[in-house]
mmCIF file of C-alpha atoms and ligand atoms in Angstrom:
data_model
loop_
_atom_site.group_PDB
_atom_site.id
_atom_site.type_symbol
_atom_site.label_atom_id
_atom_site.label_comp_id
_atom_site.label_asym_id
_atom_site.label_seq_id
_atom_site.Cartn_x
_atom_site.Cartn_y
_atom_site.Cartn_z
ATOM 1 C CA MET A 33 106.979 130.227 88.838
ATOM 2 C CA THR A 34 106.111 129.881 92.274
ATOM 3 C CA ALA A 35 107.099 126.984 93.342
ATOM 4 C CA PRO A 36 105.019 123.829 92.581
ATOM 5 C CA VAL A 37 103.278 122.271 95.725
ATOM 6 C CA ILE A 38 102.274 118.703 96.356
ATOM 7 C CA LEU A 39 99.382 116.247 98.498
ATOM 8 C CA GLY A 40 101.568 113.210 99.341
ATOM 9 C CA ILE A 41 99.539 109.971 99.681
ATOM 10 C CA GLU A 42 101.188 106.646 102.077
ATOM 11 C CA SER A 43 98.968 103.952 102.603
ATOM 12 C CA SER A 44 101.263 100.482 102.091
ATOM 13 C CA CYS A 45 101.564 99.747 105.807
ATOM 14 C CA ASP A 46 99.399 100.325 108.368
ATOM 15 C CA ASP A 47 99.344 104.061 109.032
ATOM 16 C CA THR A 48 96.886 105.869 106.976
ATOM 17 C CA ALA A 49 99.115 109.585 105.671
ATOM 18 C CA ALA A 50 98.241 113.066 103.812
ATOM 19 C CA ALA A 51 100.739 115.552 103.302
ATOM 20 C CA VAL A 52 101.094 119.036 101.972
ATOM 21 C CA ILE A 53 104.775 119.784 101.239
ATOM 22 C CA ARG A 54 105.533 123.038 99.073
ATOM 23 C CA GLY A 55 109.678 124.057 96.946
ATOM 24 C CA THR A 56 112.274 122.498 95.190
ATOM 25 C CA PRO A 57 113.865 119.495 95.584
ATOM 26 C CA GLY A 58 116.703 120.080 98.442
ATOM 27 C CA ALA A 59 114.243 122.964 99.962
ATOM 28 C CA ALA A 60 111.014 121.897 99.895
ATOM 29 C CA GLU A 61 108.472 123.268 103.536
ATOM 30 C CA ILE A 62 105.583 120.451 105.499
ATOM 31 C CA LEU A 63 102.838 122.546 105.419
ATOM 32 C CA SER A 64 100.703 119.457 107.006
ATOM 33 C CA SER A 65 100.962 116.155 107.754
ATOM 34 C CA VAL A 66 98.335 114.264 109.078
ATOM 35 C CA VAL A 67 99.317 110.165 109.864
ATOM 36 C CA SER A 68 96.346 108.524 111.341
ATOM 37 C CA GLY A 69 97.259 105.051 113.010
ATOM 38 C CA GLN A 70 95.513 101.878 113.229
ATOM 39 C CA ALA A 71 98.211 99.957 116.174
ATOM 40 C CA GLU A 72 94.237 98.841 118.156
ATOM 41 C CA LEU A 73 92.592 97.530 115.239
ATOM 42 C CA HIS A 74 95.298 95.140 114.720
ATOM 43 C CA ALA A 75 96.040 94.299 118.350
ATOM 44 C CA PRO A 76 93.840 91.279 118.892
ATOM 45 C CA PHE A 77 95.940 89.612 116.199
ATOM 46 C CA GLY A 78 99.620 90.279 116.870
ATOM 47 C CA GLY A 79 100.213 91.676 113.651
ATOM 48 C CA VAL A 80 99.189 93.784 111.380
ATOM 49 C CA VAL A 81 96.117 92.163 109.406
ATOM 50 C CA PRO A 82 96.802 92.490 105.659
ATOM 51 C CA GLU A 83 92.331 93.103 104.714
ATOM 52 C CA ILE A 84 91.884 95.156 107.818
ATOM 53 C CA ALA A 85 94.682 97.181 106.820
ATOM 54 C CA ALA A 86 92.828 97.828 103.603
ATOM 55 C CA ARG A 87 89.387 98.505 104.737
ATOM 56 C CA ALA A 88 91.176 100.889 107.129
ATOM 57 C CA HIS A 89 92.984 102.444 104.563
ATOM 58 C CA ALA A 90 90.008 103.103 102.143
ATOM 59 C CA GLU A 91 88.115 104.261 104.852
ATOM 60 C CA LYS A 92 90.592 106.830 106.718
ATOM 61 C CA ILE A 93 92.401 107.742 102.861
ATOM 62 C CA ASP A 94 90.216 110.647 102.037
ATOM 63 C CA LEU A 95 89.677 112.449 105.608
ATOM 64 C CA CYS A 96 93.180 112.536 105.268
ATOM 65 C CA VAL A 97 93.663 113.573 102.870
ATOM 66 C CA ALA A 98 90.686 116.686 103.404
ATOM 67 C CA GLU A 99 92.398 116.875 107.018
ATOM 68 C CA ALA A 100 95.969 117.627 105.397
ATOM 69 C CA LEU A 101 94.759 120.534 102.884
ATOM 70 C CA SER A 102 92.751 122.102 105.520
ATOM 71 C CA GLU A 103 95.359 122.009 107.652
ATOM 72 C CA ALA A 104 97.598 123.914 105.536
ATOM 73 C CA GLY A 105 95.224 126.148 104.394
ATOM 74 C CA LEU A 106 95.053 125.500 101.520
ATOM 75 C CA THR A 107 92.279 123.595 98.748
ATOM 76 C CA LEU A 108 93.095 121.214 96.005
ATOM 77 C CA ARG A 109 92.634 124.698 93.684
ATOM 78 C CA ASP A 110 96.342 125.510 95.346
ATOM 79 C CA ILE A 111 97.627 121.882 94.903
ATOM 80 C CA ASP A 112 100.243 121.193 91.516
ATOM 81 C CA ALA A 113 100.916 117.508 91.935
ATOM 82 C CA VAL A 114 98.982 114.471 93.751
ATOM 83 C CA ALA A 115 101.897 111.937 94.417
ATOM 84 C CA VAL A 116 101.539 108.200 96.316
ATOM 85 C CA THR A 117 103.079 105.487 97.323
ATOM 86 C CA ALA A 118 102.620 103.162 94.301
ATOM 87 C CA GLY A 119 104.677 100.120 96.346
ATOM 88 C CA PRO A 120 105.811 98.726 97.474
ATOM 89 C CA GLY A 121 104.166 97.258 100.208
ATOM 90 C CA LEU A 122 100.474 95.734 101.454
ATOM 91 C CA ILE A 123 98.720 95.765 98.108
ATOM 92 C CA GLY A 124 95.175 96.548 99.594
ATOM 93 C CA GLY A 125 96.637 99.276 101.249
ATOM 94 C CA VAL A 126 98.530 100.602 97.873
ATOM 95 C CA LEU A 127 96.122 98.914 96.176
ATOM 96 C CA SER A 128 93.559 102.378 97.971
ATOM 97 C CA GLY A 129 95.855 104.899 98.085
ATOM 98 C CA VAL A 130 96.611 104.728 94.296
ATOM 99 C CA MET A 131 92.595 104.929 93.585
ATOM 100 C CA CYS A 132 92.092 107.620 96.248
ATOM 101 C CA ALA A 133 95.579 109.816 94.044
ATOM 102 C CA LYS A 134 94.190 108.827 90.507
ATOM 103 C CA GLY A 135 90.562 109.705 91.421
ATOM 104 C CA ILE A 136 92.200 113.245 92.694
ATOM 105 C CA ALA A 137 93.737 113.408 90.310
ATOM 106 C CA ILE A 138 91.515 113.242 87.275
ATOM 107 C CA GLY A 139 88.656 115.074 89.286
ATOM 108 C CA ALA A 140 90.675 117.720 89.625
ATOM 109 C CA GLY A 141 92.694 117.619 86.963
ATOM 110 C CA LEU A 142 96.194 117.729 88.397
ATOM 111 C CA PRO A 143 99.400 115.502 87.311
ATOM 112 C CA LEU A 144 100.013 112.187 89.180
ATOM 113 C CA VAL A 145 103.180 110.751 90.687
ATOM 114 C CA GLY A 146 103.553 107.473 91.746
ATOM 115 C CA VAL A 147 106.592 107.313 94.629
ATOM 116 C CA ASN A 148 108.492 104.349 95.611
ATOM 117 C CA HIS A 149 107.681 104.122 99.667
ATOM 118 C CA LEU A 150 111.446 103.529 100.069
ATOM 119 C CA ALA A 151 112.203 106.281 97.718
ATOM 120 C CA GLY A 152 110.453 108.126 100.522
ATOM 121 C CA HIS A 153 112.353 106.982 103.429
ATOM 122 C CA ALA A 154 115.399 107.421 101.270
ATOM 123 C CA LEU A 155 115.133 111.558 100.192
ATOM 124 C CA THR A 156 113.614 112.220 103.685
ATOM 125 C CA PRO A 157 117.492 114.276 104.776
ATOM 126 C CA ARG A 158 117.142 116.041 101.700
ATOM 127 C CA LEU A 159 113.827 117.419 102.560
ATOM 128 C CA THR A 160 114.583 117.296 106.470
ATOM 129 C CA ASP A 161 117.847 118.953 105.750
ATOM 130 C CA GLY A 162 118.455 119.965 102.168
ATOM 131 C CA ALA A 163 121.112 116.569 102.264
ATOM 132 C CA ALA A 164 122.991 117.690 98.466
ATOM 133 C CA PHE A 165 124.046 113.319 96.704
ATOM 134 C CA PRO A 166 125.419 111.565 97.811
ATOM 135 C CA TYR A 167 125.269 110.687 100.890
ATOM 136 C CA LEU A 168 124.757 106.910 102.798
ATOM 137 C CA MET A 169 121.242 105.395 103.899
ATOM 138 C CA LEU A 170 120.849 102.497 106.689
ATOM 139 C CA LEU A 171 116.998 102.427 105.564
ATOM 140 C CA VAL A 172 115.494 99.911 109.287
ATOM 141 C CA SER A 173 111.865 100.046 108.866
ATOM 142 C CA GLY A 174 109.437 97.792 110.007
ATOM 143 C CA GLY A 175 109.694 95.229 106.226
ATOM 144 C CA HIS A 176 112.886 96.478 105.406
ATOM 145 C CA CYS A 177 117.112 96.308 106.195
ATOM 146 C CA GLN A 178 119.873 98.123 103.652
ATOM 147 C CA PHE A 179 122.325 100.133 103.297
ATOM 148 C CA LEU A 180 122.211 102.636 100.216
ATOM 149 C CA VAL A 181 124.084 104.821 98.447
ATOM 150 C CA VAL A 182 121.482 107.671 97.738
ATOM 151 C CA GLU A 183 123.243 109.222 94.225
ATOM 152 C CA GLY A 184 119.736 110.960 93.119
ATOM 153 C CA PRO A 185 116.333 110.464 93.641
ATOM 154 C CA ASP A 186 115.895 107.417 91.370
ATOM 155 C CA ASN A 187 119.824 106.346 91.735
ATOM 156 C CA PHE A 188 120.399 103.602 94.369
ATOM 157 C CA ARG A 189 122.469 101.358 95.176
ATOM 158 C CA ARG A 190 122.248 98.635 97.903
ATOM 159 C CA LEU A 191 125.563 97.418 99.483
ATOM 160 C CA GLY A 192 123.894 94.868 101.410
ATOM 161 C CA GLY A 193 120.514 94.346 103.936
ATOM 162 C CA THR A 194 118.668 91.657 105.240
ATOM 163 C CA ILE A 195 118.554 88.150 104.554
ATOM 164 C CA ASP A 196 115.701 87.639 106.836
ATOM 165 C CA ASP A 197 114.136 89.905 109.562
ATOM 166 C CA ALA A 198 114.176 93.047 109.310
ATOM 167 C CA PRO A 199 115.117 95.034 112.547
ATOM 168 C CA GLY A 200 111.037 96.388 113.291
ATOM 169 C CA GLU A 201 110.271 92.839 112.966
ATOM 170 C CA ALA A 202 112.277 91.602 115.105
ATOM 171 C CA PHE A 203 111.353 94.236 118.009
ATOM 172 C CA ASP A 204 107.681 93.617 117.266
ATOM 173 C CA LYS A 205 107.468 90.358 117.060
ATOM 174 C CA THR A 206 109.917 90.598 120.584
ATOM 175 C CA ALA A 207 106.568 92.327 122.027
ATOM 176 C CA ARG A 208 104.564 89.536 121.092
ATOM 177 C CA LEU A 209 106.515 86.529 122.656
ATOM 178 C CA LEU A 210 107.181 88.978 125.691
ATOM 179 C CA ALA A 211 102.839 89.806 125.991
ATOM 180 C CA LEU A 212 103.561 94.393 125.134
ATOM 181 C CA PRO A 213 101.502 95.986 123.052
ATOM 182 C CA GLN A 214 102.658 96.732 119.457
ATOM 183 C CA PRO A 215 103.944 97.906 117.886
ATOM 184 C CA GLY A 216 106.599 96.309 119.608
ATOM 185 C CA GLY A 217 109.591 98.497 118.898
ATOM 186 C CA PRO A 218 108.480 101.275 121.662
ATOM 187 C CA SER A 219 107.416 99.268 124.119
ATOM 188 C CA VAL A 220 110.144 96.944 123.466
ATOM 189 C CA GLU A 221 113.237 100.384 123.796
ATOM 190 C CA ALA A 222 110.670 101.505 127.285
ATOM 191 C CA GLU A 223 111.569 98.210 128.688
ATOM 192 C CA ALA A 224 115.071 97.757 127.864
ATOM 193 C CA ARG A 225 114.935 100.981 130.526
ATOM 194 C CA ARG A 226 115.090 99.524 132.560
ATOM 195 C CA GLY A 227 117.112 96.265 132.529
ATOM 196 C CA ASP A 228 120.212 94.280 132.633
ATOM 197 C CA PRO A 229 121.557 94.381 128.714
ATOM 198 C CA LYS A 230 124.127 92.051 129.693
ATOM 199 C CA ARG A 231 122.136 88.806 131.780
ATOM 200 C CA PHE A 232 121.304 87.320 129.171
ATOM 201 C CA ALA A 233 123.359 86.174 125.757
ATOM 202 C CA PHE A 234 122.059 87.230 122.868
ATOM 203 C CA PRO A 235 123.578 85.780 119.516
ATOM 204 C CA ARG A 236 124.894 88.685 117.064
ATOM 205 C CA PRO A 237 124.163 87.013 113.490
ATOM 206 C CA LEU A 238 126.586 87.414 110.390
ATOM 207 C CA LEU A 239 129.295 89.434 112.069
ATOM 208 C CA ASP A 240 131.188 86.275 111.246
ATOM 209 C CA ARG A 241 130.392 87.207 108.100
ATOM 210 C CA PRO A 242 132.307 89.441 106.029
ATOM 211 C CA GLY A 243 130.296 92.528 104.297
ATOM 212 C CA CYS A 244 127.348 94.265 105.349
ATOM 213 C CA ASP A 245 124.743 92.289 104.577
ATOM 214 C CA LEU A 246 122.418 91.461 108.022
ATOM 215 C CA SER A 247 120.444 88.616 109.813
ATOM 216 C CA PHE A 248 117.543 89.103 112.509
ATOM 217 C CA SER A 249 115.425 85.681 112.467
ATOM 218 C CA GLY A 250 117.752 83.587 114.829
ATOM 219 C CA LEU A 251 117.517 86.704 117.396
ATOM 220 C CA LYS A 252 113.776 85.792 118.414
ATOM 221 C CA THR A 253 114.349 81.977 118.353
ATOM 222 C CA ALA A 254 117.329 83.423 120.539
ATOM 223 C CA LEU A 255 114.378 85.521 122.304
ATOM 224 C CA LEU A 256 111.930 82.777 122.753
ATOM 225 C CA ARG A 257 113.865 80.183 124.365
ATOM 226 C CA THR A 258 115.206 82.309 127.016
ATOM 227 C CA ARG A 259 112.051 84.104 127.840
ATOM 228 C CA ASP A 260 111.074 79.678 128.132
ATOM 229 C CA SER A 261 114.147 79.116 130.568
ATOM 230 C CA VAL A 262 113.230 81.667 132.591
ATOM 231 C CA MET A 263 109.328 81.363 133.173
ATOM 232 C CA GLU A 264 107.728 80.160 135.970
ATOM 233 C CA GLY A 265 104.912 78.662 134.882
ATOM 234 C CA HIS A 266 103.408 80.665 132.482
ATOM 235 C CA ARG A 267 104.232 83.652 134.303
ATOM 236 C CA LEU A 268 107.414 86.048 133.786
ATOM 237 C CA LYS A 269 108.827 88.587 136.349
ATOM 238 C CA ARG A 270 108.857 91.819 135.605
ATOM 239 C CA GLN A 271 112.979 91.852 135.976
ATOM 240 C CA ASP A 272 112.585 88.985 133.629
ATOM 241 C CA ARG A 273 111.318 91.047 131.063
ATOM 242 C CA ALA A 274 113.238 94.575 131.476
ATOM 243 C CA ASP A 275 116.256 91.862 130.968
ATOM 244 C CA LEU A 276 115.186 90.321 127.910
ATOM 245 C CA CYS A 277 113.905 93.667 125.954
ATOM 246 C CA ALA A 278 117.363 94.784 127.035
ATOM 247 C CA GLY A 279 119.786 92.367 126.056
ATOM 248 C CA PHE A 280 117.470 92.230 122.883
ATOM 249 C CA GLN A 281 118.328 95.149 121.665
ATOM 250 C CA ALA A 282 121.774 95.519 122.447
ATOM 251 C CA ALA A 283 122.085 92.667 120.548
ATOM 252 C CA VAL A 284 120.549 94.384 117.778
ATOM 253 C CA VAL A 285 122.439 97.497 118.415
ATOM 254 C CA ASP A 286 125.767 95.632 118.018
ATOM 255 C CA VAL A 287 125.148 94.704 114.941
ATOM 256 C CA LEU A 288 123.471 97.011 112.989
ATOM 257 C CA ALA A 289 126.481 99.531 114.510
ATOM 258 C CA GLU A 290 129.253 96.555 113.593
ATOM 259 C CA LYS A 291 127.862 95.872 109.932
ATOM 260 C CA THR A 292 127.596 100.466 109.809
ATOM 261 C CA ARG A 293 130.981 100.344 110.539
ATOM 262 C CA ARG A 294 131.082 97.673 107.385
ATOM 263 C CA ALA A 295 129.209 99.906 104.854
ATOM 264 C CA ILE A 296 130.700 103.666 105.877
ATOM 265 C CA ALA A 297 133.851 101.853 105.119
ATOM 266 C CA GLU A 298 132.306 101.264 101.696
ATOM 267 C CA TYR A 299 130.646 103.372 100.494
ATOM 268 C CA LEU A 300 133.733 105.990 101.989
ATOM 269 C CA GLU A 301 136.297 103.631 98.794
ATOM 270 C CA LEU A 302 132.818 104.770 96.252
ATOM 271 C CA GLU A 303 132.115 108.493 97.590
ATOM 272 C CA PRO A 304 135.182 109.282 99.691
ATOM 273 C CA GLU A 305 134.064 113.583 99.168
ATOM 274 C CA MET A 306 131.548 112.919 100.916
ATOM 275 C CA PRO A 307 130.792 111.988 103.935
ATOM 276 C CA LEU A 308 127.324 111.607 105.625
ATOM 277 C CA ILE A 309 125.529 109.240 106.921
ATOM 278 C CA ALA A 310 121.939 108.643 107.312
ATOM 279 C CA VAL A 311 119.059 106.944 108.472
ATOM 280 C CA ALA A 312 115.053 106.836 108.487
ATOM 281 C CA GLY A 313 112.155 104.071 108.847
ATOM 282 C CA GLY A 314 110.645 103.033 111.533
ATOM 283 C CA VAL A 315 113.375 101.315 113.321
ATOM 284 C CA ALA A 316 115.590 104.522 113.371
ATOM 285 C CA ALA A 317 113.132 106.465 115.890
ATOM 286 C CA ASN A 318 115.414 104.008 118.479
ATOM 287 C CA GLN A 319 117.835 106.509 120.772
ATOM 288 C CA ALA A 320 120.083 103.377 121.842
ATOM 289 C CA ILE A 321 120.172 102.444 118.077
ATOM 290 C CA ARG A 322 120.298 106.540 117.163
ATOM 291 C CA ALA A 323 122.896 107.231 119.831
ATOM 292 C CA ALA A 324 125.073 104.040 118.697
ATOM 293 C CA LEU A 325 124.987 104.591 115.108
ATOM 294 C CA GLU A 326 125.993 108.366 116.220
ATOM 295 C CA THR A 327 129.105 107.000 117.415
ATOM 296 C CA VAL A 328 129.715 104.784 114.271
ATOM 297 C CA ALA A 329 129.785 107.702 112.754
ATOM 298 C CA ALA A 330 131.530 110.044 114.691
ATOM 299 C CA ASP A 331 134.494 107.713 115.113
ATOM 300 C CA ASN A 332 135.005 107.277 110.865
ATOM 301 C CA GLY A 333 134.269 110.705 110.289
ATOM 302 C CA LEU A 334 131.290 110.834 108.587
ATOM 303 C CA ALA A 335 128.524 113.616 109.247
ATOM 304 C CA PHE A 336 124.893 111.981 110.760
ATOM 305 C CA LEU A 337 122.017 113.126 110.605
ATOM 306 C CA ALA A 338 117.625 111.346 111.548
ATOM 307 C CA PRO A 339 115.080 112.830 111.160
ATOM 308 C CA PRO A 340 112.675 113.909 113.636
ATOM 309 C CA LEU A 341 110.361 111.245 114.845
ATOM 310 C CA SER A 342 107.625 111.978 112.988
ATOM 311 C CA LEU A 343 109.470 111.843 109.606
ATOM 312 C CA CYS A 344 111.543 108.683 111.200
ATOM 313 C CA THR A 345 108.064 106.090 110.655
ATOM 314 C CA ASP A 346 105.446 106.138 107.561
ATOM 315 C CA ASN A 347 104.411 109.466 107.203
ATOM 316 C CA GLY A 348 102.806 111.381 104.050
ATOM 317 C CA ALA A 349 105.582 114.069 103.700
ATOM 318 C CA MET A 350 108.044 111.979 102.380
ATOM 319 C CA ILE A 351 106.351 110.942 99.987
ATOM 320 C CA ALA A 352 104.896 114.081 98.847
ATOM 321 C CA TYR A 353 108.717 115.204 99.245
ATOM 322 C CA ALA A 354 109.713 112.077 96.745
ATOM 323 C CA GLY A 355 107.215 112.804 94.601
ATOM 324 C CA LEU A 356 108.314 116.639 94.260
ATOM 325 C CA GLU A 357 111.690 115.258 93.028
ATOM 326 C CA ARG A 358 109.974 113.439 90.238
ATOM 327 C CA PHE A 359 107.881 116.250 89.621
ATOM 328 C CA SER A 360 110.820 119.244 89.489
ATOM 329 C CA GLY A 361 112.335 116.080 87.105
ATOM 330 C CA GLY A 362 109.220 116.456 84.723
ATOM 331 C CA GLU A 363 107.947 113.003 85.183
ATOM 332 C CA VAL A 364 104.462 111.691 86.246
ATOM 333 C CA ASP A 365 102.583 108.970 85.305
ATOM 334 C CA ASP A 366 99.249 108.799 84.288
ATOM 335 C CA MET A 367 96.204 106.419 84.754
ATOM 336 C CA THR A 368 97.469 102.779 83.835
ATOM 337 C CA LEU A 369 99.916 103.975 87.180
ATOM 338 C CA LYS A 370 99.898 99.975 88.966
ATOM 339 C CA ALA A 371 100.341 99.541 92.711
ATOM 340 C CA ARG A 372 103.137 97.352 93.078
ATOM 341 C CA PRO A 373 103.766 94.571 96.373
ATOM 342 C CA ARG A 374 107.124 94.446 95.392
ATOM 343 C CA TRP A 375 109.747 97.826 94.139
ATOM 344 C CA PRO A 376 113.275 96.938 94.788
ATOM 345 C CA LEU A 377 115.074 100.069 94.772
ATOM 346 C CA ASP A 378 118.133 98.928 94.070
ATOM 347 C CA GLN A 379 117.489 96.899 90.087
ATOM 348 C CA GLN A 380 120.694 95.273 89.899
ATOM 349 C CA SER A 381 122.229 94.034 92.719
ATOM 350 C CA PRO A 382 119.890 90.917 93.235
ATOM 351 C CA ALA A 383 116.733 90.892 95.456
ATOM 352 C CA LEU A 384 117.129 89.498 98.570
ATOM 353 C CA LEU A 385 114.766 86.963 100.101
ATOM 354 C CA GLY A 386 112.557 86.690 103.317
ATOM 355 C CA GLY A 387 108.908 87.683 104.018
ATOM 356 C CA GLY A 388 108.219 90.609 105.982
ATOM 357 C CA LYS A 389 105.186 92.419 106.894
ATOM 358 C CA LYS A 390 104.928 93.422 104.047
ATOM 359 C CA GLY A 391 106.067 90.106 102.519
ATOM 360 C CA ALA A 392 108.955 89.081 100.548
ATOM 361 C CA LYS A 393 111.773 91.233 101.020
ATOM 362 C CA ALA A 394 112.203 94.410 98.227
HETATM 363 O O1 KG4 B 590 108.778 102.932 108.895
HETATM 364 P P1 KG4 B 590 107.644 102.177 109.523
HETATM 365 O O2 KG4 B 590 106.527 103.720 110.276
HETATM 366 O O3 KG4 B 590 106.686 101.122 108.773
HETATM 367 C C1 KG4 B 590 107.581 100.421 107.345
HETATM 368 O O4 KG4 B 590 107.869 100.952 106.390
HETATM 369 O O5 KG4 B 590 107.772 99.419 108.139
HETATM 370 O O6 KG4 B 590 108.603 101.195 110.707
HETATM 371 C C2 KG4 B 590 107.499 100.141 111.621
HETATM 372 C C3 KG4 B 590 108.482 99.830 112.714
HETATM 373 C C4 KG4 B 590 107.931 98.595 113.610
HETATM 374 O O7 KG4 B 590 108.218 97.341 112.886
HETATM 375 C C5 KG4 B 590 107.192 99.379 114.706
HETATM 376 O O8 KG4 B 590 108.227 98.429 115.813
HETATM 377 C C6 KG4 B 590 109.170 99.544 114.897
HETATM 378 O O9 KG4 B 590 109.346 100.917 112.993
HETATM 379 N N1 KG4 B 590 109.640 100.608 115.355
HETATM 380 C C7 KG4 B 590 110.347 101.520 116.701
HETATM 381 C C8 KG4 B 590 110.309 102.094 117.328
HETATM 382 N N2 KG4 B 590 109.113 102.697 116.786
HETATM 383 C C9 KG4 B 590 109.154 102.101 115.430
HETATM 384 N N3 KG4 B 590 111.556 99.981 116.629
HETATM 385 C C10 KG4 B 590 111.938 100.194 116.969
HETATM 386 N N4 KG4 B 590 112.343 101.435 118.385
HETATM 387 C C11 KG4 B 590 111.643 101.960 118.090
HETATM 388 N N5 KG4 B 590 111.177 103.412 119.214
HETATM 389 ZN ZN1 ZN B 591 108.070 102.846 106.436
#
């Protein structure tokens, strides 16, 4: 039998995406990947507006699917299964994707595979590098931040995570407070390159507490207070803005690096034979964060994997891949598949609280 071809659909936040992949678990290739962002729709509101996002997904999703098929040079007849993000995320967006996937599955007579968005991120190192289980994963995005031991396609153990905001959210809020464009991560990172990270002293939350839980909400308050202390009337000088960004980013880097050091120590106790850490999620696109994590990994004798930038942020290929893992294991869903706003990867660990841009943390 030839390797299965999977169509993947993603619409859980503010990117509408579809992709086609072909292969087997640990050995898949991306045939096409189409992402349609919504940044300009949400820009006037300074953050993602769920109703606007849901409507834009519903309008764009079938176009993204058609484009992904055409880029791959395939039709629905060549597809073996349809994978779709069934949660966690903004419910209107997730529903758009699930309804679209159900329509395709019924219309083309294809198996339907519901996928956890976070599993999509967490399994990305298997798509990009064929990483073997287990490995340590730092998932850092706009809605999530957690350390996971990835033991199998549906087997995740959380070692720690944010108790309030996700780092991507903190970058987005920082950009809003400094009148920089959304999404905040890339614009704050660009400003930080011109700034002095030592000029302002930002806190390093939770470093005084043991374990690898993280917190980022205090950083935002500190940024606001420091910004107000240097503003003249309503004006913020160019250099002040750059220094604020550099100071903020340096604090995030320090916190992530130290907590990663601790997560690695816990991981090596569990899995001394598999020294690998991978990062995923939109914040993993940040070069300063990547560099710091790479150093921590090397200091502790771990190999380090970071996906290419286009596979760090939300995309359909990771959903198609997570779907391939389930499909290859004989797991499919039926028309009762539900869209789930909350869906923690590790069902055993207690829920982490906090309202992210995608709602309560999973
Ligand atoms: O994984 P993702 O595309 O969506 C979620 O699942 O949340 O992550 C989006 C988040 C946004 O908050 C964005 O500001 C952040 O990732 N991000 C970055 C960078 N690029 C994107 N944060 C820091 N530095 C970056 N270069
Ligand atoms: Zn994501």
